[in-house]
XYZ file of C-alpha atoms in Angstrom:
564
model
C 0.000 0.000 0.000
C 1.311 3.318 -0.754
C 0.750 6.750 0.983
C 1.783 9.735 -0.882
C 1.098 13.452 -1.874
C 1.608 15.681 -4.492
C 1.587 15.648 -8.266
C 5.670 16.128 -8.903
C 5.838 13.007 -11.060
C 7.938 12.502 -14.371
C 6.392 10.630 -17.474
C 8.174 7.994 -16.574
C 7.278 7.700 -13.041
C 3.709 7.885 -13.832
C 4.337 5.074 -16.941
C 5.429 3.072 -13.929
C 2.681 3.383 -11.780
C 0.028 2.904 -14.445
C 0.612 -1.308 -14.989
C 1.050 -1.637 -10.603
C -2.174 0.583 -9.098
C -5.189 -0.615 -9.906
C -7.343 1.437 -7.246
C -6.784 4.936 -5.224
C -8.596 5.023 -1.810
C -9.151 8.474 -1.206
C -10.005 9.524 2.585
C -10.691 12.970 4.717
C -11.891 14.580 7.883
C -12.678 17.987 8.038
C -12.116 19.173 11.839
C -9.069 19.969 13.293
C -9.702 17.907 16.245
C -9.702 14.880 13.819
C -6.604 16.382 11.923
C -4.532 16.519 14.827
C -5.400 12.911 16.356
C -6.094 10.964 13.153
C -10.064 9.938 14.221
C -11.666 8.082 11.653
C -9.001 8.666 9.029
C -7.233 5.605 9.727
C -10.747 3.691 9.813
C -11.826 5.437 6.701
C -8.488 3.470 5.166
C -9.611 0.598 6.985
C -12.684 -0.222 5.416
C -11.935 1.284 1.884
C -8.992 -1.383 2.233
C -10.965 -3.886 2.966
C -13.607 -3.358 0.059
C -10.959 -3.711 -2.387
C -10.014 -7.014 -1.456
C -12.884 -8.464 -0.885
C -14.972 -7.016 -3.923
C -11.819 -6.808 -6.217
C -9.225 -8.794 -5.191
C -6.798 -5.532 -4.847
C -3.929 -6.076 -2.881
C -1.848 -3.822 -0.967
C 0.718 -3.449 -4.319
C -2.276 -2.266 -6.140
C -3.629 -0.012 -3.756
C -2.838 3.653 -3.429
C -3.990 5.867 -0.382
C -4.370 9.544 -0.647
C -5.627 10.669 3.179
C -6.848 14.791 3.771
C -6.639 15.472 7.221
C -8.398 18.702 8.137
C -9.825 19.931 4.567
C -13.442 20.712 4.290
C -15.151 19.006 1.731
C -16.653 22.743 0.333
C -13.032 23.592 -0.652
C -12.813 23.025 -4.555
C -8.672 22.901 -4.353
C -8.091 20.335 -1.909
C -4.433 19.345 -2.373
C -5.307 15.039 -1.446
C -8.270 15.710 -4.003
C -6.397 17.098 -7.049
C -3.898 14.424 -6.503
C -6.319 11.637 -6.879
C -7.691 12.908 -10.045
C -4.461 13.898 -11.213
C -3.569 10.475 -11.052
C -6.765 9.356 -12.081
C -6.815 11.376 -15.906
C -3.267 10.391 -16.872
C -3.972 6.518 -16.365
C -3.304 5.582 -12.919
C -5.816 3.161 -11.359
C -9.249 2.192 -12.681
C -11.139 3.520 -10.014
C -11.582 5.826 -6.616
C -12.531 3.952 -3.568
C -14.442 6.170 -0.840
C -16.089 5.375 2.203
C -19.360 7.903 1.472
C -20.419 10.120 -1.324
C -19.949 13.465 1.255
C -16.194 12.568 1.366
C -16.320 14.321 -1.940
C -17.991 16.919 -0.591
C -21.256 17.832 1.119
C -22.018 19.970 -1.476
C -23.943 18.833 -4.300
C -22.449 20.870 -7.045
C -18.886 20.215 -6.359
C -19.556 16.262 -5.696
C -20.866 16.343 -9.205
C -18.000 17.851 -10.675
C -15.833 15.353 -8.759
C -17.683 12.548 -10.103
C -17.847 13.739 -14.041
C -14.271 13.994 -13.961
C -13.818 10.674 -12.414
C -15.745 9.070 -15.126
C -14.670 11.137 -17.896
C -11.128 9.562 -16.881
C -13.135 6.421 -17.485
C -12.234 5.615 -14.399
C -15.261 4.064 -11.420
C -16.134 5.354 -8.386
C -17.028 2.887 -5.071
C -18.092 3.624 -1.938
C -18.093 1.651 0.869
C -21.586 2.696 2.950
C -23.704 3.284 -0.839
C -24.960 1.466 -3.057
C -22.517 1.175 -6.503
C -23.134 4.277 -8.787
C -23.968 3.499 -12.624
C -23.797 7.057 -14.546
C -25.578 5.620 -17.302
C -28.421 4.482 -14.928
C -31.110 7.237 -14.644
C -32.232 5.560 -11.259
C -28.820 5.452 -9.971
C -27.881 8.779 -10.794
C -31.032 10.028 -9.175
C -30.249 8.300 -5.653
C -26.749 9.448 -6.133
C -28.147 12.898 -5.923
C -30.345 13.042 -3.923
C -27.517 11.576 -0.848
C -25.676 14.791 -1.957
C -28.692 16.891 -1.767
C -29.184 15.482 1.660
C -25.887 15.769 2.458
C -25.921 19.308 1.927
C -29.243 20.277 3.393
C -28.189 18.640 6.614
C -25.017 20.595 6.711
C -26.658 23.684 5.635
C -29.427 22.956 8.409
C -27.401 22.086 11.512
C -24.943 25.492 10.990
C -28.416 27.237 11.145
C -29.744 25.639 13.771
C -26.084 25.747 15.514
C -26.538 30.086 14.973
C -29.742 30.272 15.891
C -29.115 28.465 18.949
C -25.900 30.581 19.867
C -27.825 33.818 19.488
C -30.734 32.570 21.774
C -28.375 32.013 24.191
C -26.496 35.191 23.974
C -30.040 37.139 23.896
C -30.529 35.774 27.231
C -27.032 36.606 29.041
C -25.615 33.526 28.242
C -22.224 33.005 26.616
C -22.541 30.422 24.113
C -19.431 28.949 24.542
C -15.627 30.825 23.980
C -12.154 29.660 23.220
C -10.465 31.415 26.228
C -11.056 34.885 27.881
C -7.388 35.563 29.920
C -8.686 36.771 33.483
C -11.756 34.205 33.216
C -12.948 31.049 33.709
C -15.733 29.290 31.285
C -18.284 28.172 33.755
C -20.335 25.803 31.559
C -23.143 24.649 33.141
C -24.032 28.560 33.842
C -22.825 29.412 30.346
C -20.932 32.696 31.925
C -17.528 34.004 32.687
C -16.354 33.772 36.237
C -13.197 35.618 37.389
C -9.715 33.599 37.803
C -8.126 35.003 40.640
C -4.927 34.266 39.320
C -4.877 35.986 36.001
C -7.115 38.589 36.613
C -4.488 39.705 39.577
C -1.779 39.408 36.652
C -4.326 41.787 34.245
C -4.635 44.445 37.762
C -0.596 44.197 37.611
C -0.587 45.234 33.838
C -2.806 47.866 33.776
C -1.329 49.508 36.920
C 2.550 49.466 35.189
C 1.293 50.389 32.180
C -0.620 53.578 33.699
C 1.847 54.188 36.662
C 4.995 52.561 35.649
C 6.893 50.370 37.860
C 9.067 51.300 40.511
C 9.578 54.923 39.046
C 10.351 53.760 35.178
C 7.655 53.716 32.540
C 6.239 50.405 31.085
C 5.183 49.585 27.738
C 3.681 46.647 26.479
C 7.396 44.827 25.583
C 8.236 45.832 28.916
C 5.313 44.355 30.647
C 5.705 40.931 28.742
C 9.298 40.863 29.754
C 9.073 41.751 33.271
C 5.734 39.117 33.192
C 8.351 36.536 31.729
C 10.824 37.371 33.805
C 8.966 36.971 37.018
C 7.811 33.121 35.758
C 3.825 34.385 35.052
C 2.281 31.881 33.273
C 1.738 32.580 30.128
C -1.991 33.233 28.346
C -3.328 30.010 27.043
C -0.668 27.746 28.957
C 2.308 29.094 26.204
C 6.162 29.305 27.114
C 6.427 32.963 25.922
C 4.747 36.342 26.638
C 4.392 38.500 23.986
C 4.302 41.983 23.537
C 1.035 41.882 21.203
C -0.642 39.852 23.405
C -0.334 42.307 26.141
C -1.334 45.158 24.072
C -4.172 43.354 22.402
C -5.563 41.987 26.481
C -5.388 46.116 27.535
C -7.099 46.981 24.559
C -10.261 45.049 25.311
C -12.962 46.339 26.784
C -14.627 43.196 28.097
C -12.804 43.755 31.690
C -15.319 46.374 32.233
C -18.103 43.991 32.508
C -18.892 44.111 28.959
C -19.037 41.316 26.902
C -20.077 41.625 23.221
C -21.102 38.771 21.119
C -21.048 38.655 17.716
C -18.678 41.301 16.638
C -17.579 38.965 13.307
C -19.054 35.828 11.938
C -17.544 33.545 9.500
C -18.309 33.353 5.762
C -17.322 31.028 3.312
C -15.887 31.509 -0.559
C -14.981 28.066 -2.785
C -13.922 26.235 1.290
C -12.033 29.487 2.417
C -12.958 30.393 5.584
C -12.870 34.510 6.407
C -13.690 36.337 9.536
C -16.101 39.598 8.441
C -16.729 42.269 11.224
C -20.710 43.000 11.947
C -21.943 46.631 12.507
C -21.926 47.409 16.306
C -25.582 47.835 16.712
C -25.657 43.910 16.060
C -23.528 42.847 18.753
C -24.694 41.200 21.662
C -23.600 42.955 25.117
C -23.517 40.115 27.807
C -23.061 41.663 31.094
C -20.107 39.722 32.663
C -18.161 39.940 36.275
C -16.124 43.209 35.549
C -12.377 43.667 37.208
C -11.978 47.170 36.546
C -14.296 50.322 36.079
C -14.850 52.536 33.117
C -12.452 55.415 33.724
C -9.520 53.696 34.250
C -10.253 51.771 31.361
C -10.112 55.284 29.388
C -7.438 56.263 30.540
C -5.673 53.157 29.790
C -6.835 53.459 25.996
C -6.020 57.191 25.616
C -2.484 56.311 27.117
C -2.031 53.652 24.805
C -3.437 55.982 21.776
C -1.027 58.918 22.756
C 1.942 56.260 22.610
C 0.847 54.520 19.308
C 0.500 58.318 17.642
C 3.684 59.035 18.928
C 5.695 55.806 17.640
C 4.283 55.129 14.055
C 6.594 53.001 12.805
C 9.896 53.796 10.206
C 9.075 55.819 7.322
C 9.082 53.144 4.378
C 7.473 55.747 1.879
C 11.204 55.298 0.136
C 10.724 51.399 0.028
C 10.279 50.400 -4.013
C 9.002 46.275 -2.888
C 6.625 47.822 0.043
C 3.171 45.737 0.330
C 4.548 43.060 -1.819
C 7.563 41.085 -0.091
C 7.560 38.194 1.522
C 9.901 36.608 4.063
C 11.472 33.521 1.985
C 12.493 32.007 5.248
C 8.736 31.751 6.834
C 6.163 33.702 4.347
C 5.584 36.579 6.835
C 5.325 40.189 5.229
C 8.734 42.069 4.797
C 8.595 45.677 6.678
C 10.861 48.367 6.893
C 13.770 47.298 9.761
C 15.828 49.298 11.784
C 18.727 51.661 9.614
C 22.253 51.714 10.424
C 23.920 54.836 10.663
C 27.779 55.025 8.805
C 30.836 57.082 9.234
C 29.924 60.015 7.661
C 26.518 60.279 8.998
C 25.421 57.826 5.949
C 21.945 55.585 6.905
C 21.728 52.384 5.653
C 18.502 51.150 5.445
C 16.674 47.141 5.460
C 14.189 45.173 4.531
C 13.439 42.845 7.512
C 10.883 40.492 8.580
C 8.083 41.328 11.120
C 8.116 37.778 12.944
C 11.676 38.984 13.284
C 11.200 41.847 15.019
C 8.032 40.777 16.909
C 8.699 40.621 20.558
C 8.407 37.938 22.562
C 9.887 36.329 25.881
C 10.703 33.178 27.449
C 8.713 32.653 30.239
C 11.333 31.921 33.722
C 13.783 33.746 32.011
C 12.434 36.659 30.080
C 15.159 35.816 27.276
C 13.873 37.288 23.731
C 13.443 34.786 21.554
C 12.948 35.334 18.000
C 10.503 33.907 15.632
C 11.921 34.259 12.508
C 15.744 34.152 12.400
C 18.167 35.011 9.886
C 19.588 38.323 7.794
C 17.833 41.453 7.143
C 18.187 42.510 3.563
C 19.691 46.053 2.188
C 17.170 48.113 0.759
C 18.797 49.785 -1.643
C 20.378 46.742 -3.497
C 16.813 44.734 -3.382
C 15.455 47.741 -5.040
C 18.235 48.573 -7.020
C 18.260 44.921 -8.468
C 14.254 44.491 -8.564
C 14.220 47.801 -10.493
C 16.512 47.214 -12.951
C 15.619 43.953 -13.757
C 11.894 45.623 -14.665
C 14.151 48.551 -16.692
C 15.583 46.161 -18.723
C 12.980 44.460 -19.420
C 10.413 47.343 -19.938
C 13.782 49.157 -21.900
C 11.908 46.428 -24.396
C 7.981 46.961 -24.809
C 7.550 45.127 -27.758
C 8.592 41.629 -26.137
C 6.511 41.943 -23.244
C 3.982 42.683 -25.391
C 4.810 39.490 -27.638
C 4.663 37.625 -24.549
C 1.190 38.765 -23.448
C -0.599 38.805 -26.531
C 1.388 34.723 -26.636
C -0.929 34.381 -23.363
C -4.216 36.040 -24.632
C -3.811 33.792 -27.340
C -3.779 30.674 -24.700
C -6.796 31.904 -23.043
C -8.505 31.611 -25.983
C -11.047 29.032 -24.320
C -12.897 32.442 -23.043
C -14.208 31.882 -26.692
C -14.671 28.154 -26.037
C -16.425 28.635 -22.950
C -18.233 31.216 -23.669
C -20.085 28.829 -26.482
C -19.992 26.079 -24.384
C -22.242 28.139 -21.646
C -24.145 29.427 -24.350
C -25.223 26.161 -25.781
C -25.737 25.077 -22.307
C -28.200 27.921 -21.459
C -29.785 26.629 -25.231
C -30.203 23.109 -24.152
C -31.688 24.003 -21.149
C -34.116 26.038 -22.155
C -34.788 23.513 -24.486
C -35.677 21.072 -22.002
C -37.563 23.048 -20.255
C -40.342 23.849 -23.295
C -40.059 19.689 -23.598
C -41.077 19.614 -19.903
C -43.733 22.243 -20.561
C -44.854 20.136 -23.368
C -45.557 16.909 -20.674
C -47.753 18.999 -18.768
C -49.637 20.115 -21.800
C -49.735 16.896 -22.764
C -50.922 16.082 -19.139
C -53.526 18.670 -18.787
C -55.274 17.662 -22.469
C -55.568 14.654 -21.362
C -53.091 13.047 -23.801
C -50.653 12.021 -20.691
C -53.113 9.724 -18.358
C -51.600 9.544 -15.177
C -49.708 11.442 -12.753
C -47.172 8.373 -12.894
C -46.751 8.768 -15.948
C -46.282 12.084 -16.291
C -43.548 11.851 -12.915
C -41.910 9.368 -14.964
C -41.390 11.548 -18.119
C -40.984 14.724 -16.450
C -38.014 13.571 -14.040
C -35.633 12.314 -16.152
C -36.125 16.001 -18.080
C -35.503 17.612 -14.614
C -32.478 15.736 -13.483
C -30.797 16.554 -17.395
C -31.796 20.561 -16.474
C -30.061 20.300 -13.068
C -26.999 18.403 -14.472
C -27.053 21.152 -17.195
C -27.426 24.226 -14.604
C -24.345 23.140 -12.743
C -22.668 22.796 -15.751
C -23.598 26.127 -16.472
C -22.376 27.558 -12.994
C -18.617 25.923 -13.147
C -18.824 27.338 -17.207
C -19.065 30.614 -15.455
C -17.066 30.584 -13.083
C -14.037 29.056 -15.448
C -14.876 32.091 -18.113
C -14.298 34.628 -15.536
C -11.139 33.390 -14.206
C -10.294 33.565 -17.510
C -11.693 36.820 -18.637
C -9.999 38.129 -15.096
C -6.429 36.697 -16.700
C -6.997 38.254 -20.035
C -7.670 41.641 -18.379
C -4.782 41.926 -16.092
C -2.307 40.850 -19.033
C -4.442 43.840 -21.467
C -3.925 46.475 -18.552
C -0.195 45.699 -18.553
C 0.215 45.900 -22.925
C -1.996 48.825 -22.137
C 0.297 50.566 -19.344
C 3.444 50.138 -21.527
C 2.068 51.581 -24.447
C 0.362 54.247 -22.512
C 3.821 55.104 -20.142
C 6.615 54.665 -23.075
C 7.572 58.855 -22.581
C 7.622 58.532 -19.152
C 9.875 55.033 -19.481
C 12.198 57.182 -21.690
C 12.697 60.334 -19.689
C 15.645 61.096 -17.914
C 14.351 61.262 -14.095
C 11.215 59.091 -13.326
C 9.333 60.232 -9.791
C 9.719 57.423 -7.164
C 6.140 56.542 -6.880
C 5.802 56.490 -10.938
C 8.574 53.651 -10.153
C 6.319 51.845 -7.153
C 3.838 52.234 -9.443
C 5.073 49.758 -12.464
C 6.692 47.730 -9.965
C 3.566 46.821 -8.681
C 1.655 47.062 -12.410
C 4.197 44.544 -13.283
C 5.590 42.402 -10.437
C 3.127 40.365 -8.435
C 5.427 39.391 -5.603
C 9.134 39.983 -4.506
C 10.323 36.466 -2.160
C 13.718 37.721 0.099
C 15.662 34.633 1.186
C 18.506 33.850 2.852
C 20.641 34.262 -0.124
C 18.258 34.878 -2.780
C 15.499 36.921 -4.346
C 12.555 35.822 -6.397
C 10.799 38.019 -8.203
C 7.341 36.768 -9.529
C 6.426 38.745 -12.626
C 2.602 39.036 -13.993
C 3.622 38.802 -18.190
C 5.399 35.468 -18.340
C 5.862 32.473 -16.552
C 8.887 31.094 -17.860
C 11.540 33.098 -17.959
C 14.668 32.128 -15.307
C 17.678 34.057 -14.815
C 20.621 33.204 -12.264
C 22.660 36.454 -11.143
C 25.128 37.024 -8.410
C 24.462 40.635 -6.636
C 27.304 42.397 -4.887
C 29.188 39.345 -4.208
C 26.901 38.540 -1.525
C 23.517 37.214 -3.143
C 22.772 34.472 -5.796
C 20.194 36.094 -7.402
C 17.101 33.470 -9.157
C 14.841 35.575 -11.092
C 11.594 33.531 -11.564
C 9.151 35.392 -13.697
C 6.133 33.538 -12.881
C 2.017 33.800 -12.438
C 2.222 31.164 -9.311
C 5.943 31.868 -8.155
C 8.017 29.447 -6.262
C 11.201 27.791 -6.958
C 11.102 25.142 -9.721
C-alpha cells in the first residue's frame, strides 16, 4: 500500500505506476480535532482497504492511499483531491474507492463535478456505505443525488440551527461557549464568565505598570511581557512565551469592564475558504459579565495607549520600491521596513526585515527574547536597485513583453470556447424546459393519463436541467477566471504603451517607479541568499545572477511563483 502526496511526477514515473495501481482510496476529515489525532481517518483506510479485497481482489501493491486530514469538503482545491484525479486522468488506477459520497464533498455541485471527472477519466467510483453508482443508470444517478442533496441540506441545516441556537443564548445573558477569555474562567453549566483570581491579579498588575509605571520607570507593552516573563507568570493560554502583542491586544479590550459583546464577526465562506467579516456594532450582543476594573480607568488606559501609538508610528518606508509586496522567503511573513544603520559620515543604511523577526516575545522563567523568525535582514537599496533594474531592462523592451502577453491572450482563448460552451448550455436548457412544458400540456389535455406517468417523463427532463445548470455555474465561473487573466495581461500591454515617454525620460518620480513595480511584479520572495521576483507577463523566464558578491540572485518570472 502506498501513501503519498503531491503531483511532482515525471512521465516515466507515472508510466510506472500505471501497470502496478489498480485502485486509489481516497479519505478525509474535516475538523481539526480529527486532523490533529487521526479519528476516523485511519478507519476510513480501513474499510476502503478492505472493500478492495474483498470485492476486487486488490492487494496492498495495487492499492494507493491519498488521506486529507483537516480539509473541508466545500473547498474546490483540496491538495489530497487534485492528486487523486491527477492520477486518475493520466492513467493511474481504474477507479476511486471512498467510504461515502460526502467525502467528496457535502455539497452537491462540487460532488458532481468530482464525479464527471472521475468518469470522464473512465475511471469508477465505489463507496463503501452506498450502493454502486452506474452514470448511465437514470435511477442510480437520481439516488446518487439526492444523498448529496441530503448531504448538503443537513449541513446547511445544523450550521443554522447551531446560529440560531448561539444567538438565543447570547439574547438571554448567556455566553454560548468561547475559546479562552485571559482573566476568566468558562463556567459551563451557567454558560458565563467567572473571574480567575490568578490571572485577573496578573491583568490588575498590567494595567497599573502600564498607567503608573513600575518602581519609578515607565512600562510599555514589551516591557510588561518581559518583566511578566521574567517573574515566571504563566503565560496566556498555557504558552512558554509572553508576547508583547498579546499584552497590548488583552489592555485593549474592553470586556474587563463587565462588557461582553457577542457577535462582533461571523464567519463566511468563498470556494472552502474560511474569512472572519466584522458586523456593525448595533448587532452585537452585550452580555453583562463579572467586571475587574471600572470605566475610567479603562479610558485612561486606551487614551495612554493611543497617545503612545500616535507618537511611535513606525519607520518611514514611503522610500521602500518592494513595500506591500515582499515576503519573508524564510517563513512567508510580510517584509517591513527594519531598523537603519547609521555610517561614518553620517550615511543611513537602510533594510528590509521580517516582522516575525522583530516581533517581541519572551521566554517565560527567564524573560530571554526569543525570536521567531531568524536570519539576515536585507539592504534596501540593493533589493530595489536589483528588482528595479531587472523591470528597466525588461520594460527598456515593450515590444517583447507585449509578444509575450498577446502569446498568453492567445492561450486563453477558451474564453471563446467557454463562452459557447455556456451558451449552448443555457440553449439546451431552455430547451428542455419547453419539452417539460410540453408533458404537462400533454398532461392537462388529457393526452398524458396519469400522474405516474407524467412523474416518470418529467423527471428524467428535470435531473438533465439540473446536471445542465451546474454545468452552467462551473462554465461561469471558469470564463471569468479567464476573462480576469486576459484583463490583467491587457492592462499591462496597455500601461506600456500608454507610459513609453515617461519610461524614456531622464528622471522618473519614485512613486511612478512603485507604481510599475507593482503594475508589473506580483510578488518579490527575500531569502537567505536569494530573491525571487514573480512577474505578472510570463511564466517562464529564469535568470541566475550574483548581486554584490553577496547574493545568488534566481529571477523567476512567474504567475504562481516558487522555486522550480
Amino acid at each position: 500500500m502506498t501513501a503519498i502526496g503531491g503531483n511532482n511526477y515525471t512521465r516515466n514515473e507515472l508510466l510506472a505506476l500505471i501497470p502496478k495501481i489498480e485502485a486509489i482510496i481516497y479519505a478525509r476529515v474535516s475538523t481539526a480535532d480529527q486532523a490533529k489525532h487521526g479519528y476516523s481517518l485511519e478507519s476510513q483506510v480501513e474499510r476502503c482497504v478492505e472493500l478492495a479485497n474483498k470485492k476486487f481482489g486488490y492487494n496492498e501493491g495495487q492499492i494507493m492511499v491519498i488521506t486529507e486530514p483537516g480539509e473541508s469538503g466545500d473547498n474546490p482545491d483540496r491538495p489530497g483531491m487534485n492528486h487523486a484525479l491527477f492520477l486518475l486522468e493520466n492513467g493511474v488506477g481504474k477507479k476511486i474507492i471512498m467510504l461515502h459520497p460526502d467525502r467528496m464533498s457535502r455539497f452537491l455541485k462540487l460532488q458532481n463535478v468530482i464525479a464527471d471527472r472521475v468518469w470522464g477519466s473512465g475511471c469508477d467510483i465505489e463507496f463503501v456505505e452506498t450502493p454502486e453508482v452506474d452514470p448511465n443508470n437514470p435511477e442510480s444517478m437520481l439516488f446518487f443525488n439526492l444523498q448529496g442533496s441530503i448531504a448538503q441540506y443537513n449541513k446547511a441545516k445544523i450550521l443554522a440551527n447551531s446560529k440560531r441556537g448561539r444567538m438565543t443564548k447570547a439574547k438571554n445573558g448567556k455566553i454560548p461557549g468561547l475559546r479562552r477569555l485571559y482573566g476568566y474562567t468558562f463556567d459551563k453549566e451557567l454558560d458565563t464568565l467567572v473571574i480567575n483570581l490568578t490571572e485577573s491579579e496578573i491583568y490588575l498588575l498590567m494595567v497599573d505598570w502600564y498607567l503608573n509605571g513600575n518602581n519609578g520607570k515607565e512600562m510599555t507593552c514589551s516591557s510588561i511581557a518581559r518583566e511578566l516573563a521574567t517573574r515566571g507568570a504563566p503565560a496566556p493560554g498555557g504558552g512558554d512565551k509572553w508576547h508583547q502583542a498579546v499584552v497590548s491586544r488583552i489592555l485593549r479590550r474592553e470586556c474587563y469592564t463587565g462588557k461582553f459583546y457577542y457577535g462582533r464577526s461571523e464567519v463566511k465562506q468563498t470556494n472552502g475558504k474560511k474569512i472572519q467579516v466584522p458586523k456593525p456594532k448595533e448587532e452585537w450582543i452585550c452580555i453583562s459579565i463579572p467586571k475587574i476594573i471600572d470605566e475610567d480607568t479603562y479610558q485612561a488606559l486606551q487614551e495612554k495607549m493611543t497617545g503612545r501609538e500616535k507618537r511611535a508610528r513606525g519607520r518611514q518606508s514611503d522610500n521602500y520600491l518592494v513595500k506591500g509586496i515582499a515576503r519573508c522567503g524564510r517563513c512567508g511573513s510580510a517584509i517591513i521596513a527594519g531598523p537603519p544603520t547609521t555610517l561614518k559620515g553620517g550615511r543611513k543604511l537602510r533594510y528590509y526585515t521580517c516582522c516575525q523577526k522583530t516581533r517581541k516575545s519572551f521566554k517565560v522563567g527567564t524573560g530571554e527574547k526569543v525570536n521567531v523568525c531568524y536570519g539576515r535582514s536585507w539592504r534596501q537599496d540593493v533589493v530595489d536597485e536589483y528588482v528595479w533594474s531587472f523591470l528597466e531592462s525588461h520594460l527598456n523592451d515593450p515590444d517583447a513583453i507585449i509578444a509575450d502577453i498577446i502569446k498568453q491572450q492567445q492561450d486563453i482563448k477558451k474564453i471563446d470556447e467557454l463562452n459557447k460552451k455556456k451558451m449552448g448550455l443555457e440553449k439546451t436548457i431552455s430547451e428542455k424546459r419547453e419539452e417539460e412544458g410540453r408533458c404537462l400540456s400533454l398532461y392537462i389535455k388529457g393526452l398524458i393519463k396519469s400522474e405516474e406517468r407524467l412523474e416518470s417523463m418529467v423527471r428524467p427532463i428535470q435531473e438533465q436541467i439540473q446536471h445542465l445548470q451546474e454545468e452552467v455555474f462551473y462554465a461561469d465561473q471558469a470564463l471569468q477566471t479567464a476573462k480576469t487573466k486576459y484583463n490583467e495581461l491587457q492592462a499591462i500591454k496597455d500601461s506600456i504603451n500608454e507610459y513609453r515617454d515617461i519610461l524614456e525620460s531622464e528622471k522618473m518620480e519614485f512613486e511612478t517607479k512603485r507604481a510599475f513595480v507593482r503594475m508589473f511584479i506580483s510578488k518579490v520572495t527575500l531569502k537567505e541568499n536569494q530573491i525571487e521576483i514573480v512577474a505578472k507577463w510570463k511564466p517562464d523566464i529564469k535568470i541566475e545572477k550574483a548581486l554584490n558578491n553577496q547574493h545568488s540572485i534566481v529571477h523567476h518570472s512567474q504567475e504562481h511563483g516558487g522555486l522550480p
